[in-house]
Tab-separated table of N, CA and C and ligand atoms in Angstrom:
chain	number	residue	atom	x	y	z
A	1	MET	N	0.846	-1.200	0.000
A	1	MET	CA	0.000	0.000	0.000
A	1	MET	C	0.883	1.252	0.000
A	2	SER	N	0.586	2.179	-0.911
A	2	SER	CA	1.462	3.352	-0.958
A	2	SER	C	0.741	4.607	-0.449
A	3	PHE	N	1.453	5.339	0.376
A	3	PHE	CA	0.928	6.564	0.970
A	3	PHE	C	1.595	7.765	0.335
A	4	ARG	N	0.841	8.866	0.227
A	4	ARG	CA	1.404	10.117	-0.297
A	4	ARG	C	0.889	11.269	0.545
A	5	ILE	N	1.757	12.253	0.778
A	5	ILE	CA	1.380	13.411	1.581
A	5	ILE	C	1.312	14.647	0.690
A	6	GLY	N	0.429	15.577	1.031
A	6	GLY	CA	0.318	16.819	0.266
A	6	GLY	C	0.077	18.004	1.185
A	7	PHE	N	0.475	19.167	0.707
A	7	PHE	CA	0.334	20.394	1.492
A	7	PHE	C	-0.382	21.457	0.663
A	8	GLY	N	-1.233	22.228	1.308
A	8	GLY	CA	-1.899	23.328	0.608
A	8	GLY	C	-2.023	24.540	1.508
A	9	MET	N	-2.026	25.714	0.918
A	9	MET	CA	-2.325	26.920	1.697
A	9	MET	C	-3.057	27.900	0.804
A	10	ASP	N	-3.846	28.760	1.434
A	10	ASP	CA	-4.565	29.777	0.673
A	10	ASP	C	-4.774	30.997	1.562
A	11	VAL	N	-4.893	32.129	0.893
A	11	VAL	CA	-5.138	33.410	1.580
A	11	VAL	C	-6.268	34.124	0.853
A	12	HIS	N	-7.171	34.697	1.594
A	12	HIS	CA	-8.147	35.616	0.990
A	12	HIS	C	-8.244	36.880	1.838
A	13	ARG	N	-8.443	37.974	1.117
A	13	ARG	CA	-8.619	39.280	1.744
A	13	ARG	C	-10.014	39.355	2.374
A	14	LEU	N	-10.089	40.016	3.520
A	14	LEU	CA	-11.390	40.255	4.164
A	14	LEU	C	-11.891	41.643	3.786
A	15	VAL	N	-13.110	41.707	3.297
A	15	VAL	CA	-13.702	43.007	2.904
A	15	VAL	C	-15.150	43.076	3.381
A	16	ARG	N	-15.634	44.286	3.499
A	16	ARG	CA	-17.052	44.464	3.844
A	16	ARG	C	-17.902	44.143	2.626
A	17	GLY	N	-19.121	43.678	2.892
A	17	GLY	CA	-20.062	43.431	1.801
A	17	GLY	C	-19.918	42.072	1.137
A	18	ARG	N	-19.116	41.187	1.755
A	18	ARG	CA	-18.997	39.817	1.235
A	18	ARG	C	-19.369	38.851	2.349
A	19	ASP	N	-19.867	37.664	1.960
A	19	ASP	CA	-20.126	36.607	2.938
A	19	ASP	C	-18.815	35.933	3.323
A	20	LEU	N	-18.790	35.388	4.528
A	20	LEU	CA	-17.615	34.638	4.960
A	20	LEU	C	-17.957	33.148	5.019
A	21	TYR	N	-17.458	32.416	4.033
A	21	TYR	CA	-17.615	30.957	4.030
A	21	TYR	C	-16.307	30.315	4.443
A	22	LEU	N	-16.371	29.468	5.452
A	22	LEU	CA	-15.194	28.712	5.891
A	22	LEU	C	-15.610	27.253	6.058
A	23	GLY	N	-14.919	26.372	5.393
A	23	GLY	CA	-15.258	24.954	5.494
A	23	GLY	C	-16.684	24.670	5.051
A	24	GLY	N	-17.158	25.449	4.094
A	24	GLY	CA	-18.502	25.224	3.563
A	24	GLY	C	-19.618	25.773	4.429
A	25	VAL	N	-19.240	26.475	5.509
A	25	VAL	CA	-20.233	26.989	6.463
A	25	VAL	C	-20.235	28.518	6.409
A	26	LEU	N	-21.410	29.115	6.363
A	26	LEU	CA	-21.543	30.574	6.378
A	26	LEU	C	-21.370	31.052	7.816
A	27	ILE	N	-20.335	31.865	8.034
A	27	ILE	CA	-19.994	32.317	9.392
A	27	ILE	C	-20.478	33.760	9.573
A	28	PRO	N	-21.236	34.035	10.621
A	28	PRO	CA	-21.641	35.422	10.874
A	28	PRO	C	-20.410	36.293	11.088
A	29	SER	N	-20.310	37.387	10.309
A	29	SER	CA	-19.116	38.224	10.376
A	29	SER	C	-19.424	39.576	9.750
A	30	ASP	N	-18.775	40.647	10.233
A	30	ASP	CA	-19.024	41.958	9.635
A	30	ASP	C	-18.223	42.163	8.347
A	31	SER	N	-17.321	41.205	8.030
A	31	SER	CA	-16.637	41.251	6.737
A	31	SER	C	-16.517	39.826	6.205
A	32	GLY	N	-16.338	39.724	4.901
A	32	GLY	CA	-16.258	38.399	4.284
A	32	GLY	C	-15.046	38.304	3.377
A	33	ALA	N	-14.833	37.135	2.812
A	33	ALA	CA	-13.640	36.909	2.008
A	33	ALA	C	-13.894	37.290	0.552
A	34	GLU	N	-12.932	38.044	0.016
A	34	GLU	CA	-13.005	38.487	-1.366
A	34	GLU	C	-12.447	37.387	-2.268
A	35	GLY	N	-13.065	37.200	-3.434
A	35	GLY	CA	-12.550	36.193	-4.355
A	35	GLY	C	-13.497	35.963	-5.502
A	36	HIS	N	-13.019	35.223	-6.490
A	36	HIS	CA	-13.805	34.941	-7.695
A	36	HIS	C	-14.932	33.944	-7.387
A	37	SER	N	-14.585	32.933	-6.581
A	37	SER	CA	-15.581	31.938	-6.153
A	37	SER	C	-16.232	32.466	-4.874
A	38	ASP	N	-16.771	31.564	-4.050
A	38	ASP	CA	-17.271	32.006	-2.739
A	38	ASP	C	-16.117	32.274	-1.770
A	39	ALA	N	-14.877	32.101	-2.249
A	39	ALA	CA	-13.658	32.476	-1.505
A	39	ALA	C	-13.489	31.713	-0.195
A	40	ASP	N	-13.862	30.429	-0.222
A	40	ASP	CA	-13.726	29.591	0.978
A	40	ASP	C	-12.269	29.131	1.102
A	41	VAL	N	-11.527	29.874	1.885
A	41	VAL	CA	-10.082	29.678	2.004
A	41	VAL	C	-9.740	28.268	2.509
A	42	MET	N	-10.604	27.723	3.358
A	42	MET	CA	-10.334	26.386	3.909
A	42	MET	C	-10.499	25.315	2.830
A	43	ILE	N	-11.564	25.419	2.081
A	43	ILE	CA	-11.768	24.418	1.018
A	43	ILE	C	-10.672	24.524	-0.033
A	44	HIS	N	-10.214	25.733	-0.317
A	44	HIS	CA	-9.157	25.890	-1.317
A	44	HIS	C	-7.844	25.271	-0.810
A	45	ALA	N	-7.526	25.472	0.457
A	45	ALA	CA	-6.292	24.885	1.008
A	45	ALA	C	-6.378	23.358	1.016
A	46	ILE	N	-7.537	22.829	1.397
A	46	ILE	CA	-7.722	21.367	1.407
A	46	ILE	C	-7.607	20.815	-0.014
A	47	SER	N	-8.235	21.496	-0.968
A	47	SER	CA	-8.198	21.025	-2.354
A	47	SER	C	-6.763	20.976	-2.868
A	48	ASP	N	-5.983	22.004	-2.548
A	48	ASP	CA	-4.592	22.027	-2.992
A	48	ASP	C	-3.754	20.954	-2.293
A	49	ALA	N	-4.051	20.679	-1.026
A	49	ALA	CA	-3.328	19.614	-0.321
A	49	ALA	C	-3.617	18.261	-0.973
A	50	LEU	N	-4.877	18.042	-1.328
A	50	LEU	CA	-5.252	16.757	-1.946
A	50	LEU	C	-4.656	16.629	-3.345
A	51	LEU	N	-4.737	17.714	-4.124
A	51	LEU	CA	-4.151	17.677	-5.470
A	51	LEU	C	-2.643	17.466	-5.380
A	52	GLY	N	-2.024	18.128	-4.400
A	52	GLY	CA	-0.576	17.989	-4.218
A	52	GLY	C	-0.197	16.567	-3.842
A	53	ALA	N	-0.972	15.967	-2.962
A	53	ALA	CA	-0.678	14.594	-2.538
A	53	ALA	C	-0.725	13.644	-3.741
A	54	ALA	N	-1.672	13.902	-4.648
A	54	ALA	CA	-1.829	13.038	-5.824
A	54	ALA	C	-0.964	13.496	-6.998
A	55	ASN	N	-0.216	14.574	-6.791
A	55	ASN	CA	0.620	15.169	-7.852
A	55	ASN	C	-0.227	15.503	-9.092
A	56	LEU	N	-1.356	16.163	-8.845
A	56	LEU	CA	-2.287	16.506	-9.932
A	56	LEU	C	-2.384	18.013	-10.162
A	57	GLY	N	-1.327	18.753	-9.813
A	57	GLY	CA	-1.350	20.190	-10.074
A	57	GLY	C	-1.987	20.955	-8.931
A	58	ASP	N	-2.577	22.121	-9.247
A	58	ASP	CA	-3.183	22.932	-8.186
A	58	ASP	C	-4.548	23.470	-8.627
A	59	ILE	N	-5.281	24.053	-7.693
A	59	ILE	CA	-6.646	24.468	-8.059
A	59	ILE	C	-6.663	25.650	-9.016
A	60	GLY	N	-5.605	26.480	-8.984
A	60	GLY	CA	-5.539	27.589	-9.937
A	60	GLY	C	-5.509	27.089	-11.383
A	61	GLN	N	-4.901	25.929	-11.548
A	61	GLN	CA	-4.770	25.300	-12.855
A	61	GLN	C	-6.100	24.655	-13.294
A	62	HIS	N	-6.747	23.974	-12.363
A	62	HIS	CA	-7.983	23.262	-12.701
A	62	HIS	C	-9.222	24.154	-12.649
A	63	PHE	N	-9.174	25.188	-11.801
A	63	PHE	CA	-10.337	26.063	-11.612
A	63	PHE	C	-9.880	27.522	-11.683
A	64	PRO	N	-9.477	27.989	-12.872
A	64	PRO	CA	-8.884	29.326	-12.986
A	64	PRO	C	-9.878	30.450	-12.662
A	65	ASP	N	-9.380	31.503	-11.994
A	65	ASP	CA	-10.292	32.593	-11.622
A	65	ASP	C	-10.629	33.482	-12.825
A	66	SER	N	-10.093	33.118	-14.004
A	66	SER	CA	-10.471	33.808	-15.241
A	66	SER	C	-11.701	33.141	-15.880
A	67	ASP	N	-12.155	32.018	-15.304
A	67	ASP	CA	-13.282	31.285	-15.884
A	67	ASP	C	-14.602	31.864	-15.364
A	68	PRO	N	-15.389	32.513	-16.252
A	68	PRO	CA	-16.639	33.125	-15.801
A	68	PRO	C	-17.626	32.101	-15.228
A	69	ALA	N	-17.494	30.843	-15.642
A	69	ALA	CA	-18.397	29.802	-15.124
A	69	ALA	C	-18.170	29.555	-13.635
A	70	LEU	N	-16.992	29.954	-13.140
A	70	LEU	CA	-16.666	29.703	-11.726
A	70	LEU	C	-16.986	30.896	-10.830
A	71	GLN	N	-17.496	31.973	-11.433
A	71	GLN	CA	-17.811	33.187	-10.665
A	71	GLN	C	-18.836	32.864	-9.573
A	72	GLY	N	-18.456	33.129	-8.332
A	72	GLY	CA	-19.380	32.929	-7.214
A	72	GLY	C	-19.683	31.473	-6.904
A	73	ILE	N	-18.903	30.546	-7.492
A	73	ILE	CA	-19.194	29.114	-7.326
A	73	ILE	C	-19.038	28.698	-5.857
A	74	ASP	N	-19.896	27.768	-5.455
A	74	ASP	CA	-19.805	27.143	-4.141
A	74	ASP	C	-18.552	26.263	-4.155
A	75	SER	N	-17.585	26.567	-3.297
A	75	SER	CA	-16.321	25.833	-3.327
A	75	SER	C	-16.484	24.348	-3.004
A	76	LYS	N	-17.607	23.976	-2.388
A	76	LYS	CA	-17.843	22.553	-2.139
A	76	LYS	C	-17.882	21.784	-3.466
A	77	LEU	N	-18.329	22.458	-4.533
A	77	LEU	CA	-18.351	21.800	-5.848
A	77	LEU	C	-16.936	21.595	-6.375
A	78	ILE	N	-16.042	22.522	-6.070
A	78	ILE	CA	-14.626	22.365	-6.437
A	78	ILE	C	-14.049	21.157	-5.701
A	79	LEU	N	-14.311	21.091	-4.389
A	79	LEU	CA	-13.784	19.985	-3.588
A	79	LEU	C	-14.325	18.640	-4.088
A	80	LYS	N	-15.607	18.606	-4.431
A	80	LYS	CA	-16.199	17.373	-4.973
A	80	LYS	C	-15.462	16.930	-6.232
A	81	GLN	N	-15.151	17.895	-7.104
A	81	GLN	CA	-14.451	17.550	-8.349
A	81	GLN	C	-13.032	17.074	-8.069
A	82	VAL	N	-12.389	17.675	-7.066
A	82	VAL	CA	-11.038	17.225	-6.682
A	82	VAL	C	-11.104	15.767	-6.203
A	83	LEU	N	-12.120	15.453	-5.409
A	83	LEU	CA	-12.291	14.076	-4.926
A	83	LEU	C	-12.510	13.105	-6.089
A	84	GLU	N	-13.252	13.568	-7.096
A	84	GLU	CA	-13.465	12.724	-8.287
A	84	GLU	C	-12.144	12.473	-9.013
A	85	MET	N	-11.297	13.514	-9.077
A	85	MET	CA	-9.995	13.348	-9.728
A	85	MET	C	-9.147	12.339	-8.964
A	86	LEU	N	-9.169	12.451	-7.627
A	86	LEU	CA	-8.398	11.497	-6.827
A	86	LEU	C	-8.925	10.078	-7.024
A	87	GLY	N	-10.250	9.967	-7.039
A	87	GLY	CA	-10.883	8.661	-7.228
A	87	GLY	C	-10.481	8.044	-8.563
A	88	ALA	N	-10.410	8.889	-9.591
A	88	ALA	CA	-10.033	8.398	-10.920
A	88	ALA	C	-8.598	7.884	-10.934
A	89	HIS	N	-7.790	8.371	-9.985
A	89	HIS	CA	-6.406	7.893	-9.868
A	89	HIS	C	-6.266	6.876	-8.732
A	90	ASN	N	-7.410	6.350	-8.269
A	90	ASN	CA	-7.433	5.287	-7.254
A	90	ASN	C	-6.855	5.689	-5.904
A	91	TYR	N	-7.086	6.958	-5.525
A	91	TYR	CA	-6.624	7.398	-4.213
A	91	TYR	C	-7.804	7.586	-3.260
A	92	ASP	N	-7.604	7.177	-2.012
A	92	ASP	CA	-8.535	7.460	-0.916
A	92	ASP	C	-7.844	8.377	0.090
A	93	ILE	N	-8.643	9.146	0.794
A	93	ILE	CA	-8.101	10.005	1.862
A	93	ILE	C	-7.846	9.159	3.103
A	94	VAL	N	-6.647	9.319	3.682
A	94	VAL	CA	-6.370	8.703	4.982
A	94	VAL	C	-6.775	9.687	6.078
A	95	ASN	N	-6.194	10.887	6.061
A	95	ASN	CA	-6.628	11.934	6.992
A	95	ASN	C	-6.161	13.302	6.518
A	96	LEU	N	-6.787	14.306	7.080
A	96	LEU	CA	-6.460	15.703	6.765
A	96	LEU	C	-6.292	16.469	8.068
A	97	ASP	N	-5.339	17.392	8.079
A	97	ASP	CA	-5.195	18.296	9.221
A	97	ASP	C	-5.179	19.716	8.673
A	98	VAL	N	-6.058	20.549	9.199
A	98	VAL	CA	-6.306	21.879	8.653
A	98	VAL	C	-6.100	22.919	9.744
A	99	MET	N	-5.425	23.997	9.391
A	99	MET	CA	-5.136	25.059	10.364
A	99	MET	C	-5.500	26.406	9.765
A	100	LEU	N	-6.429	27.090	10.408
A	100	LEU	CA	-6.821	28.441	9.995
A	100	LEU	C	-6.054	29.443	10.829
A	101	ALA	N	-5.619	30.541	10.209
A	101	ALA	CA	-5.027	31.656	10.965
A	101	ALA	C	-5.873	32.892	10.707
A	102	LEU	N	-6.541	33.348	11.732
A	102	LEU	CA	-7.375	34.553	11.602
A	102	LEU	C	-7.545	35.203	12.970
A	103	GLN	N	-7.706	36.504	12.956
A	103	GLN	CA	-7.886	37.219	14.218
A	103	GLN	C	-9.337	37.190	14.663
A	104	LYS	N	-10.239	37.372	13.687
A	104	LYS	CA	-11.664	37.362	13.992
A	104	LYS	C	-12.448	37.040	12.727
A	105	PRO	N	-13.662	36.589	12.807
A	105	PRO	CA	-14.408	36.301	14.047
A	105	PRO	C	-13.914	35.017	14.721
A	106	LYS	N	-14.403	34.792	15.920
A	106	LYS	CA	-14.069	33.590	16.661
A	106	LYS	C	-14.809	32.432	15.984
A	107	ILE	N	-14.048	31.418	15.570
A	107	ILE	CA	-14.738	30.389	14.791
A	107	ILE	C	-14.905	29.057	15.530
A	108	SER	N	-14.417	28.984	16.778
A	108	SER	CA	-14.541	27.699	17.496
A	108	SER	C	-15.993	27.180	17.552
A	109	PRO	N	-17.013	28.069	17.641
A	109	PRO	CA	-18.386	27.531	17.682
A	109	PRO	C	-18.803	26.845	16.373
A	110	TYR	N	-18.041	27.037	15.298
A	110	TYR	CA	-18.449	26.528	13.986
A	110	TYR	C	-17.605	25.348	13.500
A	111	ILE	N	-16.600	24.972	14.296
A	111	ILE	CA	-15.687	23.911	13.853
A	111	ILE	C	-16.427	22.591	13.607
A	112	ASN	N	-17.344	22.247	14.508
A	112	ASN	CA	-18.067	20.987	14.326
A	112	ASN	C	-18.908	20.997	13.056
A	113	ALA	N	-19.539	22.136	12.774
A	113	ALA	CA	-20.350	22.247	11.556
A	113	ALA	C	-19.461	22.127	10.316
A	114	MET	N	-18.262	22.716	10.377
A	114	MET	CA	-17.326	22.606	9.241
A	114	MET	C	-16.913	21.160	9.027
A	115	LYS	N	-16.574	20.465	10.126
A	115	LYS	CA	-16.158	19.062	10.028
A	115	LYS	C	-17.268	18.226	9.416
A	116	ASN	N	-18.472	18.454	9.939
A	116	ASN	CA	-19.634	17.718	9.467
A	116	ASN	C	-19.856	17.939	7.974
A	117	THR	N	-19.809	19.206	7.565
A	117	THR	CA	-20.054	19.579	6.176
A	117	THR	C	-18.984	18.993	5.257
A	118	LEU	N	-17.718	19.184	5.628
A	118	LEU	CA	-16.632	18.763	4.740
A	118	LEU	C	-16.476	17.246	4.704
A	119	ALA	N	-16.690	16.582	5.841
A	119	ALA	CA	-16.612	15.120	5.854
A	119	ALA	C	-17.666	14.560	4.902
A	120	ASP	N	-18.835	15.189	4.912
A	120	ASP	CA	-19.916	14.767	4.033
A	120	ASP	C	-19.534	14.970	2.554
A	121	VAL	N	-18.999	16.140	2.238
A	121	VAL	CA	-18.606	16.437	0.847
A	121	VAL	C	-17.532	15.446	0.374
A	122	MET	N	-16.584	15.120	1.264
A	122	MET	CA	-15.455	14.275	0.862
A	122	MET	C	-15.740	12.780	1.028
A	123	GLY	N	-16.866	12.459	1.657
A	123	GLY	CA	-17.193	11.054	1.873
A	123	GLY	C	-16.234	10.372	2.834
A	124	VAL	N	-15.776	11.125	3.840
A	124	VAL	CA	-14.900	10.536	4.855
A	124	VAL	C	-15.579	10.640	6.215
A	125	ASP	N	-14.995	9.950	7.183
A	125	ASP	CA	-15.448	10.004	8.547
A	125	ASP	C	-14.955	11.301	9.188
A	126	GLU	N	-15.730	11.875	10.084
A	126	GLU	CA	-15.262	13.099	10.748
A	126	GLU	C	-13.946	12.878	11.498
A	127	GLY	N	-13.696	11.627	11.905
A	127	GLY	CA	-12.455	11.305	12.598
A	127	GLY	C	-11.229	11.415	11.705
A	128	GLN	N	-11.444	11.494	10.398
A	128	GLN	CA	-10.317	11.638	9.456
A	128	GLN	C	-9.993	13.097	9.181
A	129	LEU	N	-10.771	13.999	9.755
A	129	LEU	CA	-10.629	15.420	9.438
A	129	LEU	C	-10.433	16.243	10.707
A	130	SER	N	-9.255	16.810	10.845
A	130	SER	CA	-8.967	17.695	11.974
A	130	SER	C	-9.005	19.140	11.484
A	131	ILE	N	-9.730	19.990	12.192
A	131	ILE	CA	-9.771	21.420	11.856
A	131	ILE	C	-9.404	22.214	13.106
A	132	LYS	N	-8.399	23.062	12.982
A	132	LYS	CA	-7.925	23.853	14.103
A	132	LYS	C	-7.839	25.318	13.674
A	133	ALA	N	-7.750	26.210	14.646
A	133	ALA	CA	-7.644	27.629	14.313
A	133	ALA	C	-6.774	28.322	15.340
A	134	THR	N	-6.097	29.354	14.876
A	134	THR	CA	-5.292	30.173	15.782
A	134	THR	C	-5.416	31.635	15.381
A	135	THR	N	-5.207	32.530	16.322
A	135	THR	CA	-5.008	33.934	15.971
A	135	THR	C	-3.512	34.097	15.691
A	136	THR	N	-3.108	35.267	15.247
A	136	THR	CA	-1.667	35.523	15.107
A	136	THR	C	-1.249	36.615	16.092
A	137	GLU	N	-1.973	36.671	17.217
A	137	GLU	CA	-1.627	37.639	18.276
A	137	GLU	C	-1.559	39.059	17.726
A	138	HIS	N	-2.502	39.381	16.859
A	138	HIS	CA	-2.609	40.726	16.247
A	138	HIS	C	-1.438	41.070	15.333
A	139	LEU	N	-0.621	40.088	14.987
A	139	LEU	CA	0.511	40.346	14.086
A	139	LEU	C	0.131	40.038	12.635
A	140	GLY	N	0.697	40.828	11.716
A	140	GLY	CA	0.532	40.556	10.291
A	140	GLY	C	-0.872	40.856	9.781
A	141	TYR	N	-1.103	40.464	8.498
A	141	TYR	CA	-2.408	40.792	7.904
A	141	TYR	C	-3.555	40.046	8.553
A	142	GLU	N	-3.279	38.824	9.034
A	142	GLU	CA	-4.356	38.108	9.731
A	142	GLU	C	-4.691	38.852	11.027
A	143	GLY	N	-3.623	39.284	11.713
A	143	GLY	CA	-3.799	39.958	12.995
A	143	GLY	C	-4.537	41.283	12.877
A	144	ARG	N	-4.371	41.934	11.725
A	144	ARG	CA	-5.089	43.198	11.478
A	144	ARG	C	-6.465	42.937	10.876
A	145	ALA	N	-6.838	41.672	10.778
A	145	ALA	CA	-8.128	41.257	10.202
A	145	ALA	C	-8.293	41.762	8.770
A	146	GLU	N	-7.162	41.809	8.060
A	146	GLU	CA	-7.202	42.172	6.633
A	146	GLU	C	-7.369	40.929	5.757
A	147	GLY	N	-7.050	39.777	6.331
A	147	GLY	CA	-7.143	38.555	5.539
A	147	GLY	C	-7.124	37.319	6.422
A	148	ILE	N	-7.433	36.197	5.781
A	148	ILE	CA	-7.448	34.899	6.463
A	148	ILE	C	-6.528	33.956	5.707
A	149	THR	N	-5.729	33.208	6.451
A	149	THR	CA	-4.862	32.184	5.860
A	149	THR	C	-5.354	30.815	6.310
A	150	CYS	N	-5.255	29.850	5.421
A	150	CYS	CA	-5.527	28.475	5.840
A	150	CYS	C	-4.449	27.556	5.288
A	151	TYR	N	-3.980	26.648	6.120
A	151	TYR	CA	-2.993	25.629	5.745
A	151	TYR	C	-3.657	24.269	5.889
A	152	ALA	N	-3.271	23.344	5.020
A	152	ALA	CA	-3.822	21.988	5.140
A	152	ALA	C	-2.773	20.969	4.719
A	153	VAL	N	-2.730	19.858	5.432
A	153	VAL	CA	-1.938	18.710	4.974
A	153	VAL	C	-2.877	17.523	4.810
A	154	ALA	N	-2.592	16.742	3.785
A	154	ALA	CA	-3.446	15.594	3.477
A	154	ALA	C	-2.580	14.361	3.305
A	155	LEU	N	-3.041	13.237	3.846
A	155	LEU	CA	-2.414	11.946	3.570
A	155	LEU	C	-3.421	11.121	2.774
A	156	ILE	N	-2.951	10.581	1.653
A	156	ILE	CA	-3.826	9.746	0.831
A	156	ILE	C	-3.146	8.390	0.618
A	157	GLN	N	-3.940	7.407	0.209
A	157	GLN	CA	-3.342	6.097	-0.092
A	157	GLN	C	-3.936	5.548	-1.369
A	158	ASN	N	-3.126	4.779	-2.064
A	158	ASN	CA	-3.587	4.117	-3.271
A	158	ASN	C	-4.435	2.921	-2.845
A	159	ASN	N	-5.651	2.823	-3.406
A	159	ASN	CA	-6.562	1.760	-2.954
A	159	ASN	C	-6.511	0.506	-3.835
A	160	LEU	N	-5.497	0.414	-4.687
A	160	LEU	CA	-5.396	-0.786	-5.541
A	160	LEU	C	-4.600	-1.880	-4.854
B	1	MG	MG1	-8.542	30.731	-2.867
């Protein structure tokens, strides 16, 4: 059985007048993430970690922000397509570990909903998906609440 590891990260700017989607969940917030899609930084980081683990490129390549068909797209659909690509290459997810860096809003009340939502989209057990969050102690763009960063690592295995 062969295992492969992948890493992903994503950043989105926080602006007024946008919704904040994290892990497929709409989070109450006075500002939201700017982007071509729904700008779900967590789903984008996870997608890149999975694509990286399978050596299948990155989401910018598969889902370019120049594509008008992707304008405002629900990022869960991107993640579903990434899972289909992995499936076509006979890969299953072993586990994922996800780390958000943001100053606000406080997202601990929503972590379970994110796990539930994303485990469902990916067809994995919630026990295979770890989601964590940290502030940056008011340092940097995350600390000034100008943007949100998300990091993800994924372990996959060949199911043949
Ligand atoms: Mg992104």
